[in-house]
XYZ file of C-alpha atoms in Angstrom:
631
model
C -40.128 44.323 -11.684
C -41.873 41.811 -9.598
C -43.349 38.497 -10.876
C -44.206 37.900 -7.498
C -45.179 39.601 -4.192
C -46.537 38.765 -0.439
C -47.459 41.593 1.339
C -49.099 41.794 5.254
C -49.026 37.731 4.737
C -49.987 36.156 8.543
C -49.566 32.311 7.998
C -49.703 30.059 12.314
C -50.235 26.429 12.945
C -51.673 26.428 16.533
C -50.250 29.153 18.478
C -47.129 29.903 16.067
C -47.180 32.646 14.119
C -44.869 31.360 11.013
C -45.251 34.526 9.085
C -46.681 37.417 10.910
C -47.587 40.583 8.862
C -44.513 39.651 6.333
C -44.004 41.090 3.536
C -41.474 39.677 0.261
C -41.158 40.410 -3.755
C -39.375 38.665 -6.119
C -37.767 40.250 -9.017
C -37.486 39.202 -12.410
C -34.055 37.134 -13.181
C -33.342 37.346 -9.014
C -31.607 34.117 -7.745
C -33.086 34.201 -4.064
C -32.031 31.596 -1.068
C -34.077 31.159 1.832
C -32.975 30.317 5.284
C -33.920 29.868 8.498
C -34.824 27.786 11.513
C -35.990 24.130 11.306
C -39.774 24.608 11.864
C -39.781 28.419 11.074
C -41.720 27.692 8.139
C -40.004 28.226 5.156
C -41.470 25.177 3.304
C -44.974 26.633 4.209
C -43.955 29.561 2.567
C -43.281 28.086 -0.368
C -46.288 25.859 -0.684
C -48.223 29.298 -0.149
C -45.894 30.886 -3.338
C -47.068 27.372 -5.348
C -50.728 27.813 -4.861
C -50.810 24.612 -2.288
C -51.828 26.542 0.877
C -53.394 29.657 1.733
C -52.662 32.763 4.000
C -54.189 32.952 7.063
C -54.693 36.440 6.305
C -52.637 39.200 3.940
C -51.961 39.256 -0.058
C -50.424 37.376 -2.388
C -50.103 38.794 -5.905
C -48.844 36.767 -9.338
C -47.576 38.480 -12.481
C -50.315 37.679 -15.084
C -50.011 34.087 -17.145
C -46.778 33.629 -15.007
C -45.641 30.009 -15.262
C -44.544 28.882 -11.513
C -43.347 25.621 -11.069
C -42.695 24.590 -7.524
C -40.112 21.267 -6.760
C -40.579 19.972 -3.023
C -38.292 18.270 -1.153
C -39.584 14.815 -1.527
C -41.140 15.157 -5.033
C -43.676 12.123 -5.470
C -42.457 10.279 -9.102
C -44.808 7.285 -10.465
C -42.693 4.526 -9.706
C -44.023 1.998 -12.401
C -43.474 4.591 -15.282
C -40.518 5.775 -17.602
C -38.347 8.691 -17.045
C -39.226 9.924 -20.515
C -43.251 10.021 -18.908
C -42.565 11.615 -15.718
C -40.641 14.411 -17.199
C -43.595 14.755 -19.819
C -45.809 15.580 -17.097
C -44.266 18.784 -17.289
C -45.876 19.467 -20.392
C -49.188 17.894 -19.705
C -51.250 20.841 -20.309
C -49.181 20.980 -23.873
C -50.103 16.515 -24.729
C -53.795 17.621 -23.363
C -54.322 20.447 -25.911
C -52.522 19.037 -29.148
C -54.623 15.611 -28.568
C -57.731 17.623 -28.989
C -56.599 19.909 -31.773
C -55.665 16.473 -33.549
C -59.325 14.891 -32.722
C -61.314 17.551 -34.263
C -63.719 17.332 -32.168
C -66.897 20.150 -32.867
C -67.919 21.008 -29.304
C -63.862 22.474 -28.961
C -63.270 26.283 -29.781
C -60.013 24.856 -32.006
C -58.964 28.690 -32.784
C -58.407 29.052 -28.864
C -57.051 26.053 -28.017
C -54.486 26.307 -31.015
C -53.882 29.724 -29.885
C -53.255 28.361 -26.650
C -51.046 25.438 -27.818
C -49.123 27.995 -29.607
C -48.268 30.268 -26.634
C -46.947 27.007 -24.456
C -44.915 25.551 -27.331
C -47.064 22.370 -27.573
C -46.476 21.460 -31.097
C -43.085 20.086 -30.337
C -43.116 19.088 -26.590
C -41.634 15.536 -27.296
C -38.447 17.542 -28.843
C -38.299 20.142 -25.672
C -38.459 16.795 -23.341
C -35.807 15.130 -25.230
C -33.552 18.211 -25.387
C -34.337 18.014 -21.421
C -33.573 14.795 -20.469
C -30.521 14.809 -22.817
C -29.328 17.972 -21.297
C -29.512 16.145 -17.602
C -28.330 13.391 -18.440
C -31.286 10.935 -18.347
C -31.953 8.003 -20.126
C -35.853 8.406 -20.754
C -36.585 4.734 -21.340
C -35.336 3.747 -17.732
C -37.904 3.212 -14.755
C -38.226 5.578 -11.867
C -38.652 3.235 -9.295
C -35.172 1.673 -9.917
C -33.551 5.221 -9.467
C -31.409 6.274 -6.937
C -32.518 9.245 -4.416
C -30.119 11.810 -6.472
C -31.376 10.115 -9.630
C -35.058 11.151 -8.656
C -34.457 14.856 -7.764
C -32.553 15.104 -11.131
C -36.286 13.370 -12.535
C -38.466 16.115 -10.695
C -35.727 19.052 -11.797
C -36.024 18.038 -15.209
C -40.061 17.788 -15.232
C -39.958 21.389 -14.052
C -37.324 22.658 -16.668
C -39.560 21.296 -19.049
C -42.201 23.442 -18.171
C -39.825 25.986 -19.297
C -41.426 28.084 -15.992
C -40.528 31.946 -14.945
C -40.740 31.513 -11.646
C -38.845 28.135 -10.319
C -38.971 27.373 -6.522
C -36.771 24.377 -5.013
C -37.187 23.260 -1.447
C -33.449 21.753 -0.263
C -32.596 20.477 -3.975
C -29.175 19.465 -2.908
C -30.662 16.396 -0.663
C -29.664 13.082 -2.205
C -27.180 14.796 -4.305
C -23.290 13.910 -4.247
C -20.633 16.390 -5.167
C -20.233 16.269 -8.753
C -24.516 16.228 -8.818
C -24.292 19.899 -6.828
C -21.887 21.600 -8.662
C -23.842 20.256 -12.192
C -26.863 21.666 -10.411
C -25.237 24.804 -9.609
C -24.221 25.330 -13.627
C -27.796 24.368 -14.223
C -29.157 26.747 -12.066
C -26.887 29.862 -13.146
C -27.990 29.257 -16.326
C -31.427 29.426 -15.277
C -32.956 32.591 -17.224
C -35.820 32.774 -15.225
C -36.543 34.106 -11.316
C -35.462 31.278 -8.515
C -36.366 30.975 -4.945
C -34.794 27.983 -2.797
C -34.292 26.521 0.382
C -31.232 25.120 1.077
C -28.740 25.075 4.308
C -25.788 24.212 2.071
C -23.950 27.438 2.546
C -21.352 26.855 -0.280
C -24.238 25.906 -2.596
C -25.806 29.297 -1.780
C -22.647 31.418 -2.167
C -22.374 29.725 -5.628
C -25.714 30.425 -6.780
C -27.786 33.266 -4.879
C -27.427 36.671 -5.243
C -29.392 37.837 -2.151
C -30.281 36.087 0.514
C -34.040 36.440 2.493
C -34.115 35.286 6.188
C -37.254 34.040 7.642
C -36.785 34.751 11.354
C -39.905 34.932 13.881
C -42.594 35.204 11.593
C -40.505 38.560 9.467
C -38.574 37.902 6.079
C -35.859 40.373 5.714
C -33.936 40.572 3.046
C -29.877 41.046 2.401
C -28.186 41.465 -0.761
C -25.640 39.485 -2.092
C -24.609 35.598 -1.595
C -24.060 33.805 1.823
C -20.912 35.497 2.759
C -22.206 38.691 2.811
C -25.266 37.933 4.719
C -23.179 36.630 7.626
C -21.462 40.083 7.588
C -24.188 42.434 7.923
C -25.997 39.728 10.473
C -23.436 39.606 12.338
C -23.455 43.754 12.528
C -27.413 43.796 12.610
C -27.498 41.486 16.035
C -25.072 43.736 17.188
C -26.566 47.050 16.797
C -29.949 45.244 17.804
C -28.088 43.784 21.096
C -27.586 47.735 22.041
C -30.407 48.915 21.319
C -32.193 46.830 23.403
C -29.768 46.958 26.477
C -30.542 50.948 26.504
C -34.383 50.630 26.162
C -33.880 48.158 29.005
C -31.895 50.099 31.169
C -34.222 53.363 30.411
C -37.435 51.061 31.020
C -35.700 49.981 34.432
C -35.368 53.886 35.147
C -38.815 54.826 34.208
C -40.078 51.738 36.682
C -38.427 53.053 39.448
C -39.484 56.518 38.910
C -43.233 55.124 38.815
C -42.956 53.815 42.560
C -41.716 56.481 44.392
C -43.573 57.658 47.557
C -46.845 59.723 47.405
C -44.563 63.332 47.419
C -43.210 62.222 43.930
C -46.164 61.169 42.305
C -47.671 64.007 43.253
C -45.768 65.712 40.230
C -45.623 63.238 37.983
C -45.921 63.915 34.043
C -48.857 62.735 32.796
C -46.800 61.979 29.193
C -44.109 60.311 30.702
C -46.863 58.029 32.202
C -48.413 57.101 29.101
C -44.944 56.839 27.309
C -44.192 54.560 30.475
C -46.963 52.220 29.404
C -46.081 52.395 25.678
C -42.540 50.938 26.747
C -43.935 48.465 28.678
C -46.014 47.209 25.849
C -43.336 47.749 23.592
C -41.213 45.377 25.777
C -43.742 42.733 26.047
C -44.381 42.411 21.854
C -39.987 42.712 21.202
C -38.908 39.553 19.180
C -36.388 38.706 21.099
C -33.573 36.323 19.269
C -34.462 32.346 20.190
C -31.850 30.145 22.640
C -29.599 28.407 20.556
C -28.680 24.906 20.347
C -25.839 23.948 23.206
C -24.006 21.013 22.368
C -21.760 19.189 24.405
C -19.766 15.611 24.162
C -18.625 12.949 26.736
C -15.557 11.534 24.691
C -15.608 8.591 27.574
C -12.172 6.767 27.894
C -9.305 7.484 25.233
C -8.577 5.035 22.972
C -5.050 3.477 21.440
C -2.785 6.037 19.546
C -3.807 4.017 16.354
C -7.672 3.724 15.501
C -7.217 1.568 12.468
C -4.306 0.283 9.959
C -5.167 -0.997 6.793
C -2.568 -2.810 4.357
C -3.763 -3.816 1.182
C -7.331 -4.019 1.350
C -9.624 -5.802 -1.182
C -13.160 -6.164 -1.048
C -15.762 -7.301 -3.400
C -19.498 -8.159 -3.421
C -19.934 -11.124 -6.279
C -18.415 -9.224 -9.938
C -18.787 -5.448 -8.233
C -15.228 -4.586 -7.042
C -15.876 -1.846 -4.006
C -12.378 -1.439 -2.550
C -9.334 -2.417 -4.395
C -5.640 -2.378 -2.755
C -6.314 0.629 -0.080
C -4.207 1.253 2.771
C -3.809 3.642 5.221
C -3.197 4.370 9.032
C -5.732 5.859 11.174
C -4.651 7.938 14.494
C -6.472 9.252 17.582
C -7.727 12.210 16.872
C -7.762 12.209 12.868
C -11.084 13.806 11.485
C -11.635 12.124 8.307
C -14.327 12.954 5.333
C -15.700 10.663 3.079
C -15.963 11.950 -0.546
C -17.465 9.660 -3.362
C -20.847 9.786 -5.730
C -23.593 7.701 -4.391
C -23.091 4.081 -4.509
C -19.532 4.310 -4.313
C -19.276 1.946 -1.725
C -18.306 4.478 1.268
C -20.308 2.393 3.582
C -18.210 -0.662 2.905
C -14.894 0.953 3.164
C -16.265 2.555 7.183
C -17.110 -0.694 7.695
C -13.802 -2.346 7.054
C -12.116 0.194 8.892
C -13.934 -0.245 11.778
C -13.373 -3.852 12.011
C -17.092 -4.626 11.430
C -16.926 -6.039 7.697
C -13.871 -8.826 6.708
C -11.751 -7.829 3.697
C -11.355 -10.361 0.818
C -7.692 -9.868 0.824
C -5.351 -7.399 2.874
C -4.957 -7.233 6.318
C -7.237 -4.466 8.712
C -6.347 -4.064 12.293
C -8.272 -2.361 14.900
C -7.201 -0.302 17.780
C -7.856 -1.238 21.504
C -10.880 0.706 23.644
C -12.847 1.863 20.701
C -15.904 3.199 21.630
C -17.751 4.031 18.555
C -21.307 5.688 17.857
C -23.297 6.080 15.018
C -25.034 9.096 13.325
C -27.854 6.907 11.194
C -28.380 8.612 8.123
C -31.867 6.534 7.386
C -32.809 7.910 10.978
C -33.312 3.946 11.393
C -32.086 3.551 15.250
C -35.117 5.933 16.641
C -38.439 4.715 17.590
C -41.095 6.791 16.411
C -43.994 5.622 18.760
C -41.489 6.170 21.898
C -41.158 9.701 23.355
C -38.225 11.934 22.689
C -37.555 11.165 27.039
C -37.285 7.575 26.659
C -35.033 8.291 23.155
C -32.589 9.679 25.170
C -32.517 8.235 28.663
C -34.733 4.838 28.331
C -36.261 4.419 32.200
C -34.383 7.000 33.682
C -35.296 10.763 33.818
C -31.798 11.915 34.124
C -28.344 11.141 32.080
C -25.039 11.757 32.702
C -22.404 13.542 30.455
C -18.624 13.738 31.399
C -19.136 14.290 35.220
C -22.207 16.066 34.802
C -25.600 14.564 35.381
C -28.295 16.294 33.962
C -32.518 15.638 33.554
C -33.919 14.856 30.343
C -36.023 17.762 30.021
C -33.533 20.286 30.633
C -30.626 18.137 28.291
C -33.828 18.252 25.983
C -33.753 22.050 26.285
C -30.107 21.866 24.915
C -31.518 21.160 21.865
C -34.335 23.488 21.523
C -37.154 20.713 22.956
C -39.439 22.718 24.980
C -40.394 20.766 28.390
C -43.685 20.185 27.410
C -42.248 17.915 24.088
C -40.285 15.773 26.325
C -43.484 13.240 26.167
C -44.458 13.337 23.098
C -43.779 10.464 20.742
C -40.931 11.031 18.191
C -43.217 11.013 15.235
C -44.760 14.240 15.464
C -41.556 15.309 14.518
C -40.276 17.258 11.591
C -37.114 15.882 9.653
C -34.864 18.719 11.062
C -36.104 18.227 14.624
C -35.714 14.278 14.517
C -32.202 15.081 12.974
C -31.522 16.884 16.378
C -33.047 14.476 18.446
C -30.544 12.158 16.948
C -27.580 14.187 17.897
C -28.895 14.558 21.529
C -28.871 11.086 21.595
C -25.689 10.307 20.497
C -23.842 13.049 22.292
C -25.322 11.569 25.772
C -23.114 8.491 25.064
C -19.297 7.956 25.932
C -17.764 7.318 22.780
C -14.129 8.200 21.855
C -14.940 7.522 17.682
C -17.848 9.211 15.860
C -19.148 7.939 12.669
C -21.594 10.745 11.540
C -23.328 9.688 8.221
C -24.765 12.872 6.653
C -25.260 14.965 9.752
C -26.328 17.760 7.511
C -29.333 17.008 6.250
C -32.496 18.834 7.240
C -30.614 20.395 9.977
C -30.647 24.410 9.809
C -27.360 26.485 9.589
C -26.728 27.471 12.896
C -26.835 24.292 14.255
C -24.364 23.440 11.789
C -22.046 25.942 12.420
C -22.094 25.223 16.256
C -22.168 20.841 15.263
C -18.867 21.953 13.196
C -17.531 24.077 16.375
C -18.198 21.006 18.388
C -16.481 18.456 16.285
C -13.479 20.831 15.738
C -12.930 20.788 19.525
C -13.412 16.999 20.067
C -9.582 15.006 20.541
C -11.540 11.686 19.679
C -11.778 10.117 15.870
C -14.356 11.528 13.849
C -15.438 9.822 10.418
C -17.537 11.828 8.059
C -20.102 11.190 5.371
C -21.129 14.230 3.667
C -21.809 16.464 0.654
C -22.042 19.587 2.337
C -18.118 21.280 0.904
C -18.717 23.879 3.857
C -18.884 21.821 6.581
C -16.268 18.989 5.367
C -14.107 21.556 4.980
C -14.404 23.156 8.330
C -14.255 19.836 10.485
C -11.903 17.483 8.904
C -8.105 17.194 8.516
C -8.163 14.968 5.457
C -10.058 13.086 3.116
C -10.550 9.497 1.546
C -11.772 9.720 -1.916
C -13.077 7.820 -4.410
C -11.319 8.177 -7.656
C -13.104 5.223 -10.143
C -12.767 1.688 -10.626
C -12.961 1.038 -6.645
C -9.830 3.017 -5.951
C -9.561 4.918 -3.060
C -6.750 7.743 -2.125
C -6.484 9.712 1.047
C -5.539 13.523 0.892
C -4.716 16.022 3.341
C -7.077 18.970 4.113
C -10.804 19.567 3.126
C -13.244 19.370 -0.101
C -11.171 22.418 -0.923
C -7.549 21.098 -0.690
C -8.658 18.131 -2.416
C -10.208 19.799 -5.848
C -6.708 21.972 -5.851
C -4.156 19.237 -5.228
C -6.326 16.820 -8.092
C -6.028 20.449 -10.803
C -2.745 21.379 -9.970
C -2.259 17.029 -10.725
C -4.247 17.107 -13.614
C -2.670 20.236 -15.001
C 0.857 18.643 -14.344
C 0.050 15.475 -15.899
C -1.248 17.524 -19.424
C 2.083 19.566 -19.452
C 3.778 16.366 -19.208
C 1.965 14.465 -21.860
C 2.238 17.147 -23.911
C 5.982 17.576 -23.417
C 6.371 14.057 -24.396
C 4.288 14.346 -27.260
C 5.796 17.255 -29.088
C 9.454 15.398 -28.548
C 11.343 13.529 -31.059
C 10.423 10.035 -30.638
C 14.733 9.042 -29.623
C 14.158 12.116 -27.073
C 10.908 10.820 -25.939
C 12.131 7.185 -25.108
C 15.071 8.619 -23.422
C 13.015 11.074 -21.249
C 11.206 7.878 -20.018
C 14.048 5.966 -19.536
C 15.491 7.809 -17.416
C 11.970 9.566 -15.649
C 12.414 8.281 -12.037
C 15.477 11.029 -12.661
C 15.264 14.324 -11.260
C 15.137 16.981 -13.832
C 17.895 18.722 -14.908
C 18.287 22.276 -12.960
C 19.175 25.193 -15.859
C 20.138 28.909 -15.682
C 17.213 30.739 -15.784
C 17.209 34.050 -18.621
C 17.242 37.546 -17.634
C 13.476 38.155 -17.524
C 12.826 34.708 -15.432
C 15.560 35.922 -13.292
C 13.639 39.746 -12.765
C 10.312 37.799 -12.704
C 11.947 35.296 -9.476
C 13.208 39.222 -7.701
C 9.927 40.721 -8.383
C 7.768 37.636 -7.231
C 7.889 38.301 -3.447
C 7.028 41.909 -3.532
C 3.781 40.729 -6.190
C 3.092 38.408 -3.027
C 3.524 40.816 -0.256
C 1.154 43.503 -2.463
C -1.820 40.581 -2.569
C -1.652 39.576 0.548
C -1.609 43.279 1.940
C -5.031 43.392 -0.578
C -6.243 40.459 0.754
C -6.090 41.242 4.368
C -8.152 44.580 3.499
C -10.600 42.794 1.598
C -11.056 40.596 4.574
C -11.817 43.102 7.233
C -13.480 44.901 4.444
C -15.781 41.619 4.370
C -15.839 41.144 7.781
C -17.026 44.543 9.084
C -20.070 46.764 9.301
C -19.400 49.648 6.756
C -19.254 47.862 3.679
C -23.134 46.814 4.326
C -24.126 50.427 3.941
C -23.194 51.008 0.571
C -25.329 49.249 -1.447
C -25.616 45.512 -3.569
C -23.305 46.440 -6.215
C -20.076 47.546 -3.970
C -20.532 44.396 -2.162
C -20.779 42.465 -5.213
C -17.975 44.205 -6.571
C -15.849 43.832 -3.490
C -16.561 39.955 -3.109
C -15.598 39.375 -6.821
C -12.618 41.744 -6.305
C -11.693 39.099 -3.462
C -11.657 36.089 -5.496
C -9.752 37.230 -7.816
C -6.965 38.288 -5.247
C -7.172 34.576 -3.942
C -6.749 33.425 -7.886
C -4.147 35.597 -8.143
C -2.161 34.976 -4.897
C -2.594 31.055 -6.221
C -1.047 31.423 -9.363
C 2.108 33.518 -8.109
C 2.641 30.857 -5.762
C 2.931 28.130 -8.060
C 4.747 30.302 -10.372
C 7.434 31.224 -7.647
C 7.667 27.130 -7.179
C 8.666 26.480 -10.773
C 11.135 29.215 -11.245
C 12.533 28.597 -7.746
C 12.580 24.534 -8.933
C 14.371 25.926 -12.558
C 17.072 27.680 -10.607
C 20.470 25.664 -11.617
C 22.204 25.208 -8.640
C 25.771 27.358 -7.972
C-alpha cells in the first residue's frame, strides 16, 4: 500500500524540466535510494515529498494523518541551545498541546486537544527524547554549536526519530559521517519500521540499506528492485537494449528520408500513410531523451618523481597535552595509492602533513623524496574564488591550457566536465555543491603533478563521476593519498591503508576498507582464542606457554576425521567457487532482471553466503594444513 504517491508531477527551473510528467509511489516499510545526476533534481524532489515546494503541475497524494519527517542535507540546528532542546523540537507539537491541557485554559476544546495529545504520545515526550538521545549516543546537556559536522547530522537524525514519523526522507545522510558513524547509521536505519526515501551516492551504503533503487534521469523516475548491485545489472542491460533500439529507428528514419526525396516519378506513388508515419518519426526523433555526455577525465602526471615519496622512522607529534601521532613509520613508493581511515578528528590531516614534509615532527625522523609535485583536492572547497568565473578558475588570463602535450581551450576542457559553453563566464557561485566539486577536479587535473592528495573527493559528486574519478586514479603511476569515507571507492582505488587504531596509533595495512575490517576480525578472533586458551590452562601450563611464546607451536598428528576433513577441503573449495562464478554471471547478466524482486533478492543473498562460506573453508584449510605434524 502506498503512504505516498506523485503522479504526472512536471517540476523546471528556467528551461529544465527536472521532473517531466513523472510518476513514483512509496510503499509501506519500502527502504528506497535515490540517485542521479548532480543538478537532476533529486533534492527538489524531496522538498516537494516534505511539503517545502510545489509542482509545477501534476499530483501529489499523502496517506491520511501520515507523519513525514524530512532531514536535508545541511539541517539548520540552534547553535546557542542544548542537544536535549533541539531534539525536542521533534516533539513540539506534543510540549505545545500538554502545556495547554496543563493551563486549563476555558477558550481550549480540552477533550480534543487531549485526544490529540493522546494519539502523538505527548504525555511522556521527555521519556521518548531521552530513550532517543540515549539510543544515539548523545549527551543532551551539551551545546550544538560546539558539535562536530557528524555530531550535528546525528542531532537532526535524532530530532526526526523522535517524531517517531512513517515516512522518513534523508538527503545524503552519510556527509560528515566517518566509518564507524555509517555503518551505526546503517543498523539504525534497518531497524527503521517505517517507509524511507534517501539520497545518497555512497554505493556501499545503499547496497547495505535499500531494497530498490529509483533513478531520476531526464526529468523520468524509474524504478529497479533490489539494492545497488542489482540496479547496475539491469542498467547496464536497459542502455543496451535502448542503444539498439535506437540505432534501428535511426537507420529506418535514414531510409524513410531518402525515400521522401526521390525525383517527381517516385513521389508520384507515394503512400500517403507512410508519409504521415514519416512525420511521426521525425517528431518522435526530435522529443527521444537521448542519454547525457559523460564526464571525460584526463591527468598530466608532469615529471616522475624519486622511487621513494616519503620515509618515516619513528614519528611523534603532539599539539600541547593532545598526542596525534605516536611512534609511526613507514615507507612511501612511487606509485603507492594510499587511503586514510580514522573517525573525525583523528588527526589524519596532521599525519598527510608530516608525510609530505609540510608539518615538523616532535620526535622521529621524516624524509621527503626529490621532484614532488603535489596538488591538493580542498575538502572545505577553500582554494576557489566564488566571484571569479569558472574560465579564470581554470586557466587565470589565458583562454587555453595545456595537458600532457595537448593544449586545449577552456570552454571545450570545460565541456569535459559537463560545463556547457555558455557557463564558462559565469562566476563560480551560482554553483551547486556537486558542480563546484567538479570544477575543483577540472582544476586540479589541468596541473602537472606526480602526487595527489584528494581530501574527500566524494562528496556531493554523483556516481558516475565517481566510478570514472576511480577509473582515472586506478590508471595514474603517480602517488595518490586519500581521505575518504566512501568503503566503495577506497576500496576500488587504493593498494593499502593507514589507520587509526586509538590513542594516536597509526598502522598501515595492505588492500582496501575491505581487507582491512577482515585482517582486524580474523586478529581479533585470534587474539580471543588465545586469551581464552591461556585462561582455561593450569596456571604452571599457562606461565610456561608464555615463556616460551616467541616459540613456534608444536606441529601434532591430526585424527582421522581432521585428516578426511584436510582431503575433502579442496573439492568443498572447487564446488564454491564453481557456485560463485555462476552467481557472478548470474549477477552480471540480463536474464536474471526478468524474473522478478524476490529471485534477485534471493540470488544476491544466495551470493553472500557463498563468499562467507568460501571464507571460512579457507581459513579452516590454513589451520589444519598449519596442525599437520611434519613427516
Amino acid at each position: 500500500m502506498a503512504v505516498l504517491s506523485l503522479s504526472d508531477a512536471q517540476l523546471a527551473f528556467g528551461h529544465v524540466p527536472l521532473l517531466d510528467h513523472a510518476h513514483f509511489a512509496l510503499e509501506t516499510g519500502e527502504r528506497v535510494g535515490l540517485i542521479g545526476r548532480n543538478g537532476s533534481g533529486k533534492s527538489s524532489l524531496l522538498k516537494v515529498l516534505a511539503g517545502l515546494e510545489r509542482l509545477d503541475d501534476g499530483l501529489l497524494q499523502l496517506q491520511g494523518g501520515l507523519r513525514l519527517v524530512y532531514v536535508p542535507q545541511e539541517p539548520e540546528l540552534r547553535a546557542e541551545a542544548s542537544i536535549f532542546d533541539v531534539v525536542a523540537e521533534g516533539v513540539a507539537e506534543a510540549r505545545e498541546l500538554r502545556e495547554r491541557f496543563e493551563r486549563h485554559d476555558p477558550s481550549d476544546d480540552l477533550d480534543a486537544v487531549q485526544t490529540r495529545l493522546e494519539q502523538l504520545g505527548g504525555w511522556t515526550w521527555e521519556q521518548r527524547v531521552d530513550e532517543t538521545l540515549h539510543r544515539l549516543s548523545l549527551d543532551g546537556s551539551r551545546t550544538v554549536g560546539a558539535l562536530s559536522g557528524g555530531l550535528k547530522k546525528r542531532v537532526a537524525l535524532a530530532r526526526a526519530l523522535v517524531a517517531q514519523p512513517e515516512v522518513l526522507l534523508l538527503d545524503e545522510p552519510t556527509n560528515h559521517l566517518d566509518l564507524d558513524a555509517i555503518a551505526w547509521l546503517e543498523e539504525l536505519l534497518n531497524g527503521f519500521a517505517g517507509s524511507l526515501l534517501l539520497i545518497t551516492h555512497d554505493r556501499a551504503f545503499l547496497d547495505r540499506v535499500c531494497n530498490r533503487i529509483v533513478e531520476l534521469d531526464r526529468g523520468q523516475l524509474r524504478g529497479y528492485p533490489g539494492n545497488f548491485t542489482a540496479f547496475q545489472a539491469a542498467k547496464a542491460y536497459e542502455l543496451e537494449n535502448e542503444a539498439l533500439a535506437n540505432a534501428r529507428f535511426d537507420k529506418l528514419l535514414a531510409q524513410e528520408e531518402v525515400w521522401i526525396r526521390k525525383g517527381v516519378e517516385a513521389r508520384r506513388t507515394r503512400s500517403v500513410a507512410r508519409v504521415a508515419r514519416l512525420v511521426e518519426m521525425r517528431q518522435q526523433h526530435q522529443a527521444r531523451r537521448d542519454v547525457q555526455g559523460k564526464v571525460r577525465l584526463d591527468l598530466d602526471r608532469g615529471e616522475s618523481s624519486g622511487k621513494i615519496v616519503a620515509e618515516l622512522e619513528g614519528v611523534n607529534k603532539a599539539f600541547g597535552t593532545l598526542t596525534v601521532v605516536r611512534d609511526f613509520s613507514t615507507t612511501i613508493l612511487r606509485g603507492d595509492k594510499l587511503g586514510l581511515i580514522g573517525p573525525n578528528g583523528a588527526g589524519k590531516t596532521t599525519l598527510l602533513k608530516l608525510i609530505l614534509g609540510e608539518l615538523a615532527p616532535d620526535s622521529g625522523t621524516v624524509r621527503t623524496g626529490a621532484r614532488l609535485s603535489v596538488a591538493y583536492f580542498d575538502q572545505m572547497r577553500e582554494g576557489l574564488n566564488l566571484d571569479a568565473t569558472l574560465a579564470d578558475t581554470i586557466s587565470p588570463g589565458s583562454e587555453w591550457i595545456e595537458i600532457g602535450n595537448q593544449r586545449k581551450h577552456v570552454k571545450s576542457y570545460l565541456g569535459d566536465f559537463l560545463f556547457s559553453p555558455q557557463r564558462a563566464n559565469s562566476p563560480v557561485r551560482t554553483l551547486s555543491g556537486g558542480e563546484r566539486n567538479r570544477l575543483l577536479l577540472a582544476r586540479l587535473f589541468a596541473r602537472p603533478a606526480n602526487v595527489l592528495v584528494l581530501d574527500e573527493p566524494t562528496n556531493d559528486l554523483d556516481i558516475e563521476t565517481l566510478e570514472l574519478l576511480e577509473e582515472l586514479l586506478a590508471e595514474y603511476d603517480g602517488t595518490v593519498f586519500l581521505v575518504s569515507h566512501d568503503r566503495r571507492f577506497l576500496d576500488n582505488v587504493v593498494t593499502s591503508t593507514l589507520v587509526y587504531e586509538g590513542d594516536a596509533s597509526w598502522r598501515e595495512y595492505e588492500g582496501g576498507v575491505q581487507d582491512w575490517l577482515d585482517q582486524s576480525r580474523r586478529a581479533a578472533q585470534l587474539a580471543t582464542a588465545t586469551a581464552k586458551s591461556a585462561a582455561a590452562a593450569p596456571a604452571p601450563v599457562a606461565a610456561a606457554a608464555a615463556a616460551t611464546a616467541p616459540a613456534a607451536a608444536p606441529k601434532r598428528k591430526l585424527s582421522y576425521k581432521e585428516q578426511r576433513e584436510l582431503e575433502e577441503i579442496p573439492a568443498r573449495i572447487e564446488a564454491l567457487e564453481t557456485e560463485q562464478a555462476e552467481l557472478a554471471a548470474l549477477i552480471g547478466g540480463s536474464e536474471l532482471y526478468t524474473q522478478g524482486a524476490a529471485r534477485i533478492q534471493a540470488v544476491t543473498e544466495r551470493a553472500s553466503q557463498v563468499e562467507e562460506a568460501l571464507l571460512t573453508v579457507l581459513e579452516r584449510w590454513e589451520q589444519l594444513e598449519a596442525a599437520v605434524k611434519p613427516s
